[in-house]
XYZ file of C-alpha atoms in Angstrom:
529
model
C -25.942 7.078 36.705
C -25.611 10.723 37.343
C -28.809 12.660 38.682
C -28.447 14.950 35.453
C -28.651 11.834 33.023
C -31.347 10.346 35.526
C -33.595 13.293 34.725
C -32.825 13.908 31.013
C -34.344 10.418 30.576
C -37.023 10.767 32.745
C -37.684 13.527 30.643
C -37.509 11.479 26.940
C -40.161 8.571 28.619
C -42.180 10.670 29.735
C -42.068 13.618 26.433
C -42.823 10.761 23.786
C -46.256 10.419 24.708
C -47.180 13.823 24.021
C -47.685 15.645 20.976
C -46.056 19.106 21.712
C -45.726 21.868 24.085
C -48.603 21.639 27.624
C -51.228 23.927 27.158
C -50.583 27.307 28.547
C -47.246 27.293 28.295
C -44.937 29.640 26.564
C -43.774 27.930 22.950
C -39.856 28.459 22.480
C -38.241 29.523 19.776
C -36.409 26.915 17.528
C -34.105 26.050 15.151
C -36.072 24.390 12.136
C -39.424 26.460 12.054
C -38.465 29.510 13.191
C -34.521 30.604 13.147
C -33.681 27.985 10.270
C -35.868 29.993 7.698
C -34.619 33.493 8.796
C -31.130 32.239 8.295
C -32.096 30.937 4.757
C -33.679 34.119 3.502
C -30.771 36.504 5.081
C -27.685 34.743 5.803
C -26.674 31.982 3.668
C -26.484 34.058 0.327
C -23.009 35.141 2.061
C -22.315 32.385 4.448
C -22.505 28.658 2.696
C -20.069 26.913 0.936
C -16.403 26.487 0.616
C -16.395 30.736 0.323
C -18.025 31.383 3.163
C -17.769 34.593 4.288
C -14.780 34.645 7.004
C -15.434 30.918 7.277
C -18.576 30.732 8.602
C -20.941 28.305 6.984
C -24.389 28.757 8.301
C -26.126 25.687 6.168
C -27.167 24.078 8.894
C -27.888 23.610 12.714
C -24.802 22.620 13.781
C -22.858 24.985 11.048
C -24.623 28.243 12.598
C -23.162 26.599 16.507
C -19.909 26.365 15.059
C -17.043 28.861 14.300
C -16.070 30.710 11.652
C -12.217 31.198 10.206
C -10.914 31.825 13.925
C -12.621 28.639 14.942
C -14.668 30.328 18.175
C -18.192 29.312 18.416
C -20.395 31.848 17.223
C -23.643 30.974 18.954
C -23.417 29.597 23.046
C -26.645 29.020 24.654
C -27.223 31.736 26.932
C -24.906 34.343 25.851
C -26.040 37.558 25.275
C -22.531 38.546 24.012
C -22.433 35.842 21.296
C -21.055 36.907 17.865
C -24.092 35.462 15.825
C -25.974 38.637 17.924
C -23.236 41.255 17.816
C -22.992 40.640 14.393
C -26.960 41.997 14.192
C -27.201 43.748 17.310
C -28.810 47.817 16.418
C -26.577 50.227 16.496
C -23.253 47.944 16.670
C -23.829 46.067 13.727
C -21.469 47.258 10.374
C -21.192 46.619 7.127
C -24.082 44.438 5.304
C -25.126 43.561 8.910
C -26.414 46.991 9.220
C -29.403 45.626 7.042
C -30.173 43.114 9.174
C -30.920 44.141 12.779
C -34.698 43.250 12.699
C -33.683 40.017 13.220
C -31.852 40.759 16.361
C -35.019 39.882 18.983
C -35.826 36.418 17.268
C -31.813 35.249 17.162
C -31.724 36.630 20.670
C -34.505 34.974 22.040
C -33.095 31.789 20.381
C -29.887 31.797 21.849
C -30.474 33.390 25.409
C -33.866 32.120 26.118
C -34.104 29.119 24.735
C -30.685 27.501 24.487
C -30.201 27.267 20.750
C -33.420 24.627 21.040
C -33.221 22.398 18.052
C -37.149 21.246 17.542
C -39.013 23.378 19.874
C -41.052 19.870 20.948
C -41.035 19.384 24.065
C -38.196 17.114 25.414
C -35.734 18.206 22.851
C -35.511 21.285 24.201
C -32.430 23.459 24.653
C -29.304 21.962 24.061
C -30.431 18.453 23.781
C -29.136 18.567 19.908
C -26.091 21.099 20.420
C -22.761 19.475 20.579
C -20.790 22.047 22.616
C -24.083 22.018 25.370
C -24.423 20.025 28.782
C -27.190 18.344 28.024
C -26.538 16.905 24.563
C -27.876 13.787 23.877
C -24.696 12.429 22.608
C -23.370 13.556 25.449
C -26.440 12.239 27.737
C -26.238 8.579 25.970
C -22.256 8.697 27.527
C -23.088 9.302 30.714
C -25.551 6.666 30.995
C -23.736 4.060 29.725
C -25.215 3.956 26.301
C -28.055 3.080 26.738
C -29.834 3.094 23.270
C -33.052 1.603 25.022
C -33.846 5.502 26.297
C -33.960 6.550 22.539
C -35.747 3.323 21.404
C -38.367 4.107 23.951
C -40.070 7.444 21.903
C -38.378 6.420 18.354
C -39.065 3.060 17.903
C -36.539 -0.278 18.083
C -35.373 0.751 14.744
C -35.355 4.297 15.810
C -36.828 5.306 12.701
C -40.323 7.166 14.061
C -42.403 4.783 16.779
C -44.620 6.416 19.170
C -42.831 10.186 19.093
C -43.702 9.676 15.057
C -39.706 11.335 14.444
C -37.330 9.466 12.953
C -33.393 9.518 14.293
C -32.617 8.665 10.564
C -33.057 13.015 10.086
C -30.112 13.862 11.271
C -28.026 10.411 11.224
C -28.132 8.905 7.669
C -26.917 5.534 8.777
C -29.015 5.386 12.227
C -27.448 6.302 15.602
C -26.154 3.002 15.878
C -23.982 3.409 12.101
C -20.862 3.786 11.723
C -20.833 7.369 10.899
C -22.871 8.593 13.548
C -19.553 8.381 16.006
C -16.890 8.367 12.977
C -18.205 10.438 10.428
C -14.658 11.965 9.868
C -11.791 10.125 9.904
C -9.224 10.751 13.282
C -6.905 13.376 12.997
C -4.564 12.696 15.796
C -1.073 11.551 15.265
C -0.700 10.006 11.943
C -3.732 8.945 11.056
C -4.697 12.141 8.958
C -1.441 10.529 6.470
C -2.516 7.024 6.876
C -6.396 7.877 6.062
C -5.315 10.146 3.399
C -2.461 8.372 1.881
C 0.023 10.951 -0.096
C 2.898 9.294 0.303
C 2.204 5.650 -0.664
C -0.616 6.473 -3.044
C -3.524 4.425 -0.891
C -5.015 4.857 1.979
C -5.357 2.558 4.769
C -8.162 1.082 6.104
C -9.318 1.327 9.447
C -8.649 -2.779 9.593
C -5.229 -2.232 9.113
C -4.567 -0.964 12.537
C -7.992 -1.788 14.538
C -10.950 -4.551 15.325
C -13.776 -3.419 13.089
C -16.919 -4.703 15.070
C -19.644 -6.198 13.039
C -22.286 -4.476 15.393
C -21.736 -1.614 18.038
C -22.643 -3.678 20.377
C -19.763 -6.378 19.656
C -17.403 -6.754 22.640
C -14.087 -4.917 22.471
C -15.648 -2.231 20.998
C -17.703 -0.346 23.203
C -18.155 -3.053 25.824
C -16.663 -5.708 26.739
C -17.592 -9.343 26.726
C -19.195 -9.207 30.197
C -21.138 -6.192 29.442
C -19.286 -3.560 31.078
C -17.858 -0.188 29.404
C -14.655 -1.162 27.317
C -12.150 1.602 29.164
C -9.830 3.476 26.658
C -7.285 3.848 25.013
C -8.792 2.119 21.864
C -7.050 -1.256 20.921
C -4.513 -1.074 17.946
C -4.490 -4.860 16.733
C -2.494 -4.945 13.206
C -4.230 -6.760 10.282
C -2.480 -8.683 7.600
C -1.121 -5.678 5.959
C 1.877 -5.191 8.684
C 2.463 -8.706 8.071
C 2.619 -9.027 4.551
C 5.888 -9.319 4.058
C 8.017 -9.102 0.849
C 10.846 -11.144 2.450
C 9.288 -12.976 5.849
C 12.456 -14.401 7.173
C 13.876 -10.935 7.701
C 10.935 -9.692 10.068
C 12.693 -8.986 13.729
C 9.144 -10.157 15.222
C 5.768 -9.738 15.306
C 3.983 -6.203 14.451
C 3.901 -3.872 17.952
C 2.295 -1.008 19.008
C 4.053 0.042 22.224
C 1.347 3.155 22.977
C 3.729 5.409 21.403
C 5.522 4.149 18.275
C 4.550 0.986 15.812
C 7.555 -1.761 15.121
C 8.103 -4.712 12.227
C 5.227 -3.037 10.296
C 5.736 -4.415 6.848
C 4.228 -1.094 5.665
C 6.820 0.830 6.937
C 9.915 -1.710 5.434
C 10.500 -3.894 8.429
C 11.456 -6.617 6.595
C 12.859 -5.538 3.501
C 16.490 -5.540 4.693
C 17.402 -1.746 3.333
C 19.893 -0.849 5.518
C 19.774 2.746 3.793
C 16.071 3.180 6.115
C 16.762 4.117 9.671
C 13.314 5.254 10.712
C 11.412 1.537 10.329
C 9.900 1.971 13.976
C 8.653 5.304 14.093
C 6.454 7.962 16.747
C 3.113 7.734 16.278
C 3.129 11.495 17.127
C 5.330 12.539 14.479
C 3.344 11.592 11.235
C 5.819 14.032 9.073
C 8.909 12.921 9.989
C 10.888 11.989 6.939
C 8.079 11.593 4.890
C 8.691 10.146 1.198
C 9.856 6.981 -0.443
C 13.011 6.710 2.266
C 10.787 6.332 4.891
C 10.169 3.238 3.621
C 12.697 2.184 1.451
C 15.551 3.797 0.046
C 15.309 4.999 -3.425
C 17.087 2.609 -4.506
C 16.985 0.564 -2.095
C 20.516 -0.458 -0.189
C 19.992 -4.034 -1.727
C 20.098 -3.009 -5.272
C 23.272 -2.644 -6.394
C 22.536 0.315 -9.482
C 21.398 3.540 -9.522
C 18.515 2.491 -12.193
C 15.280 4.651 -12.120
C 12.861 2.521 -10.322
C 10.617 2.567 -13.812
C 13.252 0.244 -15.177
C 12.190 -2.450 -13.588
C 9.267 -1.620 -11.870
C 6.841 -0.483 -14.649
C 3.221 -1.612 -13.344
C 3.839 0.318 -10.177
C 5.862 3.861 -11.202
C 5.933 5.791 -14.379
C 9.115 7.991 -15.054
C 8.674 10.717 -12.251
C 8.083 7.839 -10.018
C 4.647 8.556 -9.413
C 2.776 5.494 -8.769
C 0.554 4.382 -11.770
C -1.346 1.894 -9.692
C -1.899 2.614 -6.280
C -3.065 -1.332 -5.392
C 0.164 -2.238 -6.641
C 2.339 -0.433 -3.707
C 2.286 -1.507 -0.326
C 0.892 -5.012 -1.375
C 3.437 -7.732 -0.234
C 4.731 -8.330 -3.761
C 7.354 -7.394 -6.115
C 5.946 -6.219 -9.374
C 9.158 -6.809 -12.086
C 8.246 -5.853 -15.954
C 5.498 -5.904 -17.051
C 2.302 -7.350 -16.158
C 2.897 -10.986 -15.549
C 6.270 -10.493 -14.687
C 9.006 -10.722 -17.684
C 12.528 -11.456 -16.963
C 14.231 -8.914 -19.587
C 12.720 -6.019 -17.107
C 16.097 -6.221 -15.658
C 17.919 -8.386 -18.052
C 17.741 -7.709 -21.245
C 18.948 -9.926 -23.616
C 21.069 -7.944 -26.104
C 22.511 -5.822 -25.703
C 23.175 -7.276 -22.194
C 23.658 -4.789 -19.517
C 24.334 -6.014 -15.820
C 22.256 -4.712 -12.463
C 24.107 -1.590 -12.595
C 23.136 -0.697 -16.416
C 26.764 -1.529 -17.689
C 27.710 -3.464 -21.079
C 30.961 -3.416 -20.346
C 32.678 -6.984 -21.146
C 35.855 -5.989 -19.283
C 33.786 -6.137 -16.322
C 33.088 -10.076 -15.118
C 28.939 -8.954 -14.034
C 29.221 -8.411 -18.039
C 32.001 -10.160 -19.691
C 31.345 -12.605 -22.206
C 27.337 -12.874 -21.547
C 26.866 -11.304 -25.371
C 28.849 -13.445 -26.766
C 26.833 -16.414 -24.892
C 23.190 -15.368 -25.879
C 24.027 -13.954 -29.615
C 26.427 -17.198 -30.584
C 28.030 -14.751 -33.223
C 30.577 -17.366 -34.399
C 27.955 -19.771 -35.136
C 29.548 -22.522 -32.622
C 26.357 -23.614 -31.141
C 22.757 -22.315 -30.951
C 22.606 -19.308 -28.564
C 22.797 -20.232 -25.011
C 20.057 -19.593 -22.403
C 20.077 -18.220 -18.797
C 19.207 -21.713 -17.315
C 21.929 -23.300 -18.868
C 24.456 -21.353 -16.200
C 22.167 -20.092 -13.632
C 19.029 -20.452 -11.856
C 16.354 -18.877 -13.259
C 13.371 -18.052 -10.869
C 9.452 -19.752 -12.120
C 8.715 -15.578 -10.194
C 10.510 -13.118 -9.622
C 9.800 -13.169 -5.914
C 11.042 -16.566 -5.799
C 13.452 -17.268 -2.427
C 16.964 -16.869 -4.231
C 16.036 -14.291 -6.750
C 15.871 -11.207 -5.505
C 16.708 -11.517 -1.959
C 20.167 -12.718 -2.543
C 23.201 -10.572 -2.021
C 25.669 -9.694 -5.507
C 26.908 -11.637 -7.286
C 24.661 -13.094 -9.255
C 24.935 -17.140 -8.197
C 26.586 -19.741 -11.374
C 26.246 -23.029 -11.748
C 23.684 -23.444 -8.783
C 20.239 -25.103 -10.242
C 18.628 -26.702 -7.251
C 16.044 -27.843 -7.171
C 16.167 -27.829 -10.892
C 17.396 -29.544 -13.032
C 21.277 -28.816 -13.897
C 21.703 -26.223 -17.046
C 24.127 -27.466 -20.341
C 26.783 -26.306 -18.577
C 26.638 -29.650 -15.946
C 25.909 -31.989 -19.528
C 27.237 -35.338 -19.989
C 28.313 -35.782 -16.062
C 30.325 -31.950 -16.526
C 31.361 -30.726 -13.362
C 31.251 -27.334 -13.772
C 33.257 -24.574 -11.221
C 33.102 -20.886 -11.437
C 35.604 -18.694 -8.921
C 34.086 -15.446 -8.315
C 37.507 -14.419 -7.278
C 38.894 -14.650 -11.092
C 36.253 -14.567 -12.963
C 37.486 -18.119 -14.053
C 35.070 -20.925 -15.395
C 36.252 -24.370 -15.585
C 35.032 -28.300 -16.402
C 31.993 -26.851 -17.937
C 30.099 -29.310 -20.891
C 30.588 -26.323 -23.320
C 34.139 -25.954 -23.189
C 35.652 -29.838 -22.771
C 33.926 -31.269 -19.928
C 31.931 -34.002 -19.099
C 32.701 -37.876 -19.184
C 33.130 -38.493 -22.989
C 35.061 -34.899 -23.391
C 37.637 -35.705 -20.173
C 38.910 -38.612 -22.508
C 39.939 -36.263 -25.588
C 43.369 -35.174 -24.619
C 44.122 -32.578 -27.691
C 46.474 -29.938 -26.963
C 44.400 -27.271 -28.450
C 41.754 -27.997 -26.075
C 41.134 -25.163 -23.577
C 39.309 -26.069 -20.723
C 39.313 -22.616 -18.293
C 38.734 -19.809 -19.781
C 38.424 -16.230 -17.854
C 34.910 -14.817 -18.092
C 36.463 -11.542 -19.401
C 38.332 -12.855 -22.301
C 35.374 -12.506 -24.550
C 36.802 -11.143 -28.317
C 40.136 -12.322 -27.475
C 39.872 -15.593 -29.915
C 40.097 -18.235 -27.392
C 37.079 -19.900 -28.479
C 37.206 -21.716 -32.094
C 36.744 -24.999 -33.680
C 39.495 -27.432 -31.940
C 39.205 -25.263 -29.030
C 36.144 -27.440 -27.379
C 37.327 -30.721 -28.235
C 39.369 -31.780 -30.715
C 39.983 -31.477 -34.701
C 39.544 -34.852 -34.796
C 38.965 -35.714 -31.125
C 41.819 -37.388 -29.475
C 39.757 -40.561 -27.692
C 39.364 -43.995 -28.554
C 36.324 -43.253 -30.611
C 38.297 -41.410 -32.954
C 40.874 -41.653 -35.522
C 43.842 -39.380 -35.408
C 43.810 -39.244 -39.770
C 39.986 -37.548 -39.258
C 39.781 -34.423 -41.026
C 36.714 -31.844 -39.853
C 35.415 -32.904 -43.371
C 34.853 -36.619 -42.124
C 32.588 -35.506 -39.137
C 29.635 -35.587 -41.312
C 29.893 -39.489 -41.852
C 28.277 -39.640 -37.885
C 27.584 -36.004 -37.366
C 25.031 -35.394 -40.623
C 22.780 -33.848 -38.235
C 25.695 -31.207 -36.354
C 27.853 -30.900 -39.412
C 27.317 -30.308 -42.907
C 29.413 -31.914 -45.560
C 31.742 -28.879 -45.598
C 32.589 -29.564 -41.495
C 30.483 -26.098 -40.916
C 28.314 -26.197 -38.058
C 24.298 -26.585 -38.700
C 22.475 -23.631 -37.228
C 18.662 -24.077 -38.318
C 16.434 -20.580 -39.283
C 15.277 -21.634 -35.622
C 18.168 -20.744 -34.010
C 18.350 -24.101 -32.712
C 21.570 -27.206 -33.759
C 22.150 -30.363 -32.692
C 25.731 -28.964 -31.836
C 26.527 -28.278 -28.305
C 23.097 -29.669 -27.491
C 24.001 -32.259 -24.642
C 23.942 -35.114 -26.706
C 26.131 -37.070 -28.719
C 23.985 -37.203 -32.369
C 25.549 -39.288 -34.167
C 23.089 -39.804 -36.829
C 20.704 -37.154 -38.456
């Protein structure tokens, strides 16, 4: 320990057991009986507040230490030449000062004499409670290791009076072991001012994100270590589970890093979301402004959606119009929030009229192509169809195969679930991205009892794109009657009803129920009501 330290606390064990000042000797000047009411009856009329006058908020203590608007401190302990004197000193001092000279002799006593003392008792003399002074405690408590036992000694264990009768809790609300008491203000340095104040992402981040929080002051790896010794800095950056909640894990390059200059695979910061259209996913810790905004993150949209869509089309809960986040726990949460709360599928697809990723309803196009003619069943062949019964639909949006799956959009792939209508009756169906072309699908003559019928008019690939150009009709699924041995070849369409009564009316006209639902096209052969 350094002599200075040695003799401060020599100082505080011996000052607690004394009630003030030793006889005889001269009482100094102090801060909250003698300059603090001065300043409150002259100065802080002008000088409090946001509008301070040029800045300089004389409130309190440490307010009247400080600086002003040019940030130079107006009071140092033994300085004649301070500006909190010049200001007042007769014969120099201008403006409303001019009325305020008398005060010159106390104020200059204060700050010459007596070293800005805080309490005027005893110990606590001087500079013990001024931040920019030598012999600060704060400073003091450093130097000696912090050692809180010095303070405990004259405060108490708790440190909230014991045998100096003064409690610590005056001038630190949460105790000079809280929280506050060292971090009262969050860090400015590098980017924590835009983590801690969020105005980008629309949340802040905890100090957890990014660093141990110790359940005591006294837990190791925060200011000591496990064996007792001084934890030496830099302070530790260990990520919490916020880098590594990841929207799509099995694209993350590695674990979280902090390298002492720049953070890595930060989920925050897109690591994992595969946007090739973000260069600037491992970033300088020193340059928190650096292509601030969405694409620091994420592109907007991002490279793996394939439209130009405003971001509220499918991302409702979390944007409004503007894109300004609605609800800030939303972002930055490991999750993709589609529709709606709860999640709804026509978000992004609706249902008529249909429009593909990119916002198009064009049925030239094969991401469009016959889809309406699918889901609205407009010439009453069958019951609409449903997404399942071509593609996989996801139980969540986030499910692996959804979302993180590359354009096009996957048909006649189910697993793990079970096969759609399309794969009916043993169907084996085949789509060619290539062409556009579907083939062997239940729907359209496929399937073990359908590969039987051999009727001309049967037409078993059809291009996706040929929607409106009257390829599909009665004969054109099987045939008118079917050509197989369960069939006669002298049938006419108004004989299906004999078997069909539930499919078929007596008219051969296909039964559509107020439902929406028939027995037609259903994956069964119902050959009774």
């Amino acid at each position: 320990m350094k002599p200075a330290a040695i003799t401060t606390l020599l100082l505080l064990l011996l000052g607690c057991t004394r009630a003030g000042p030793v006889e005889g000797t001269r009482r100094c000047v102090h801060w909250k009986d003698d300059v603090r009411v001065v300043v409150e009856a002259r100065c802080i009329r002008c000088h409090s507040g946001q509008a301070a006058a040029a800045g300089y908020d004389m409130f309190s203590y440490n307010g009247v230490l400080g600086g002003g608007s040019d940030g130079n401190a107006n009071a140092v302990a033994g300085d004649p030449r301070s500006t909190l004197l010049e200001a007042v000193r007769p014969g120099a001092a201008t403006g409303p000062h001019v009325d305020h000279t008398d005060v010159h002799s106390l104020l200059e006593e204060w700050v010459v004499d007596c070293s800005l003392s805080y309490s005027g008792f005893g110990i606590h003399e001087g500079g013990i409670a001024n931040p920019a002074d030598q012999d600060f405690h704060g400073r003091k408590l450093r130097e000696s290791g912090w050692d809180m036992s010095s303070c405990a000694r004259c405060h108490g264990e708790d440190f909230r009076g014991g045998n100096a009768n003064a409690s610590c809790y005056g001038c630190h609300v949460d105790g000079p072991t809280g929280c506050t008491t060292c971090h009262s203000q969050d860090p400015t340095s590098g980017a924590h001012a835009t983590h801690a104040s969020g105005p980008v992402t629309g949340r802040s981040a905890n100090c957890t994100a990014c660093h141990k929080v110790p359940t005591n002051w006294r837990a190791p790896g925060h200011i000591f270590l496990a064996d007792g010794s001084l934890d030496p800095a830099p302070v530790e950056v260990t990520f919490g589970p916020g880098a590594m909640n990841d929207v799509h894990p099995e694209r993350r390059a590695g674990p979280a890093a902090w390298d002492g200059v720049g953070c890595s695979n930060i989920a925050c910061h897109g690591a994992t979301l595969g946007d090739s259209s973000v260069a600037d996913r491992t970033f300088n810790w020193q340059e928190p402004t650096r292509n601030q905004g969405c694409l620091r993150c994420h592109g907007a949209p991002p490279s793996s959606h394939q439209h130009s869509l405003p971001c509220l089309k499918c991302h409702e809960q979390v944007v409004d119009g503007s894109n300004a986040l609605v609800d800030r726990a939303l972002h930055l949460n490991g999750v993709v929030e589609v529709g709606p709360a709860g999640g709804n599928c026509q978000a992004c697809h609706q249902d008529a009229p249909f429009r593909d990723t990119h916002g198009g309803n064009d049925a030239a196009t094969r991401p469009v192509g016959a889809h309406e003619v699918h889901l609205t069943a407009p010439h009453q062949l069958s019951a609409p169809l449903k997404c399942a019964d071509c593609h996989r639909t996801p139980a969540t949006p986030g499910e692996t195969g959804h979302l993180d799956s590359d354009l096009p959009a996957e048909v006649f792939a189910w697993r793990p679930r079970e096969p759609g209508l399309a794969a009916a009756r043993g169907a084996e169906p085949v789509y060619d991205v290539a062409t556009g072309g579907c083939a062997a699908t239940y729907c359209h003559g496929g399937g073990e009892v359908a590969r039987l019928d051999t009727s001309p008019s049967i037409l078993r690939n059809l291009t996706w794109t040929s929607a409106g150009q009257g390829l599909v009709y009665c004969g054109s699924c099987h045939g008118i009657p079917p050509a197989d041995p369960n069939h006669d070849d002298t049938m006419t369409s108004l004989q299906c009803v004999n078997c069909h009564a539930g499919s078929v009316d007596r008219w051969g006209r296909i039964i559509i129920n107020p439902d929406g639902t028939s027995l037609h096209l259903n994956g069964v052969a119902n050959a009774t009501p």
